């Protein structure tokens, strides 16, 4: 029985692939035979196995920048072809966000920055992926890409809240609630069968 993920030669782009969750995700994808592009602000450790090195590329990218995302997706596609699967993992988390005893103590700039990265950055990532997929659909009339999908990583904080970090909790709620539910009805209009 074949229990593989059937990711061989699938171009998977992951934002935040250098982080605590992202690094093992990149390793798992490479092990499954995917071609992986990592977009992050800080470089990750290069894969050690030579086959993995051929199937991996890194670009420094701020996901809150439309220009940086467009450029990074374009560069990523030059080597591995269009991005079939996008994993939107990049966000500010508890390891970098200041914690507060009360929302009364949080500066509005922290709230804005968290939402700019975690909500707007995830929106821009999804939109950039959809746009490049739509452009590819114009030339790939037979729809030869496989494993076409968008994975957005949420948090239980988006459901239950986070007393010391309402900025993080409300951002995750926006992404895993409204954004994901809206994309569910949109993605198939761009690429039938996409998940």
GROMACS .gro file of C-alpha atoms in nm, residues 64-187:
model
  124
   64UNK     CA    1   0.380   4.236   0.469
   65UNK     CA    2   0.536   4.377   0.150
   66UNK     CA    3   0.339   4.329  -0.173
   67UNK     CA    4   0.649   4.394  -0.380
   68UNK     CA    5   0.869   4.151  -0.186
   69UNK     CA    6   0.609   3.873  -0.213
   70UNK     CA    7   0.552   3.926  -0.586
   71UNK     CA    8   0.927   3.926  -0.650
   72UNK     CA    9   0.986   3.619  -0.432
   73UNK     CA   10   0.709   3.417  -0.599
   74UNK     CA   11   0.849   3.511  -0.939
   75UNK     CA   12   1.205   3.412  -0.844
   76UNK     CA   13   1.080   3.089  -0.686
   77UNK     CA   14   0.897   2.995  -1.007
   78UNK     CA   15   1.206   3.049  -1.222
   79UNK     CA   16   1.373   2.742  -1.070
   80UNK     CA   17   1.086   2.511  -0.972
   81UNK     CA   18   0.796   2.629  -1.186
   82UNK     CA   19   0.466   2.767  -1.055
   83UNK     CA   20   0.385   2.729  -0.688
   84UNK     CA   21   0.127   2.451  -0.664
   85UNK     CA   22   0.102   2.440  -0.286
   86UNK     CA   23   0.147   2.739  -0.056
   87UNK     CA   24   0.185   2.705   0.321
   88UNK     CA   25   0.127   3.040   0.494
   89UNK     CA   26   0.304   2.988   0.823
   90UNK     CA   27   0.488   3.318   0.879
   91UNK     CA   28   0.359   3.531   1.164
   92UNK     CA   29   0.463   3.702   1.482
   93UNK     CA   30   0.416   3.462   1.773
   94UNK     CA   31   0.460   3.455   2.150
   95UNK     CA   32   0.837   3.413   2.120
   96UNK     CA   33   0.871   3.766   1.976
   97UNK     CA   34   0.560   3.954   2.091
   98UNK     CA   35   0.569   4.154   2.415
   99UNK     CA   36   0.327   4.012   2.674
  100UNK     CA   37   0.107   4.237   2.887
  101UNK     CA   38  -0.073   4.200   3.214
  102UNK     CA   39  -0.373   4.373   3.056
  103UNK     CA   40  -0.486   4.502   2.718
  104UNK     CA   41  -0.481   4.842   2.892
  105UNK     CA   42  -0.100   4.818   2.887
  106UNK     CA   43  -0.058   4.739   2.515
  107UNK     CA   44   0.065   5.011   2.281
  108UNK     CA   45  -0.143   5.058   1.966
  109UNK     CA   46   0.173   5.011   1.756
  110UNK     CA   47   0.205   4.652   1.880
  111UNK     CA   48  -0.158   4.589   1.780
  112UNK     CA   49  -0.101   4.742   1.434
  113UNK     CA   50   0.228   4.558   1.372
  114UNK     CA   51   0.082   4.220   1.475
  115UNK     CA   52  -0.215   4.269   1.244
  116UNK     CA   53   0.003   4.399   0.959
  117UNK     CA   54   0.217   4.084   0.971
  118UNK     CA   55  -0.027   3.817   1.085
  119UNK     CA   56  -0.344   3.924   0.905
  120UNK     CA   57  -0.238   4.147   0.618
  121UNK     CA   58   0.074   3.939   0.550
  122UNK     CA   59  -0.132   3.619   0.533
  123UNK     CA   60  -0.384   3.790   0.305
  124UNK     CA   61  -0.102   3.911   0.077
  125UNK     CA   62   0.053   3.564   0.069
  126UNK     CA   63  -0.279   3.404  -0.028
  127UNK     CA   64  -0.349   3.674  -0.287
  128UNK     CA   65  -0.002   3.646  -0.443
  129UNK     CA   66  -0.041   3.266  -0.466
  130UNK     CA   67  -0.386   3.301  -0.627
  131UNK     CA   68  -0.261   3.560  -0.876
  132UNK     CA   69   0.033   3.348  -0.992
  133UNK     CA   70  -0.197   3.046  -1.013
  134UNK     CA   71  -0.445   3.243  -1.226
  135UNK     CA   72  -0.164   3.353  -1.459
  136UNK     CA   73  -0.040   2.995  -1.490
  137UNK     CA   74  -0.395   2.871  -1.565
  138UNK     CA   75  -0.397   3.091  -1.876
  139UNK     CA   76  -0.110   2.891  -2.026
  140UNK     CA   77  -0.170   2.550  -1.866
  141UNK     CA   78  -0.510   2.474  -2.013
  142UNK     CA   79  -0.474   2.105  -1.928
  143UNK     CA   80  -0.422   2.185  -1.558
  144UNK     CA   81  -0.109   1.976  -1.517
  145UNK     CA   82  -0.021   2.101  -1.169
  146UNK     CA   83  -0.091   1.856  -0.889
  147UNK     CA   84  -0.142   1.908  -0.516
  148UNK     CA   85  -0.279   2.258  -0.571
  149UNK     CA   86  -0.368   2.392  -0.231
  150UNK     CA   87  -0.325   2.663   0.028
  151UNK     CA   88  -0.251   2.579   0.391
  152UNK     CA   89  -0.300   2.855   0.646
  153UNK     CA   90  -0.183   2.782   0.997
  154UNK     CA   91  -0.398   2.912   1.281
  155UNK     CA   92  -0.390   2.887   1.658
  156UNK     CA   93  -0.624   2.790   1.938
  157UNK     CA   94  -0.577   3.149   2.056
  158UNK     CA   95  -0.792   3.255   1.762
  159UNK     CA   96  -1.080   3.058   1.916
  160UNK     CA   97  -1.023   3.095   2.290
  161UNK     CA   98  -0.845   3.432   2.310
  162UNK     CA   99  -0.523   3.525   2.486
  163UNK     CA  100  -0.551   3.758   2.784
  164UNK     CA  101  -0.197   3.895   2.759
  165UNK     CA  102  -0.190   3.910   2.378
  166UNK     CA  103  -0.526   4.008   2.234
  167UNK     CA  104  -0.335   4.133   1.928
  168UNK     CA  105  -0.221   3.780   1.844
  169UNK     CA  106  -0.556   3.614   1.927
  170UNK     CA  107  -0.767   3.857   1.725
  171UNK     CA  108  -0.532   3.829   1.427
  172UNK     CA  109  -0.549   3.450   1.429
  173UNK     CA  110  -0.927   3.468   1.462
  174UNK     CA  111  -0.949   3.692   1.154
  175UNK     CA  112  -0.728   3.459   0.951
  176UNK     CA  113  -0.876   3.124   1.051
  177UNK     CA  114  -1.231   3.256   1.050
  178UNK     CA  115  -1.315   3.513   0.788
  179UNK     CA  116  -1.014   3.481   0.557
  180UNK     CA  117  -1.014   3.101   0.531
  181UNK     CA  118  -1.390   3.078   0.491
  182UNK     CA  119  -1.379   3.341   0.216
  183UNK     CA  120  -1.094   3.164   0.036
  184UNK     CA  121  -1.282   2.832   0.045
  185UNK     CA  122  -1.533   2.974  -0.199
  186UNK     CA  123  -1.275   3.153  -0.410
  187UNK     CA  124  -0.983   2.915  -0.471
   0.00000   0.00000   0.00000
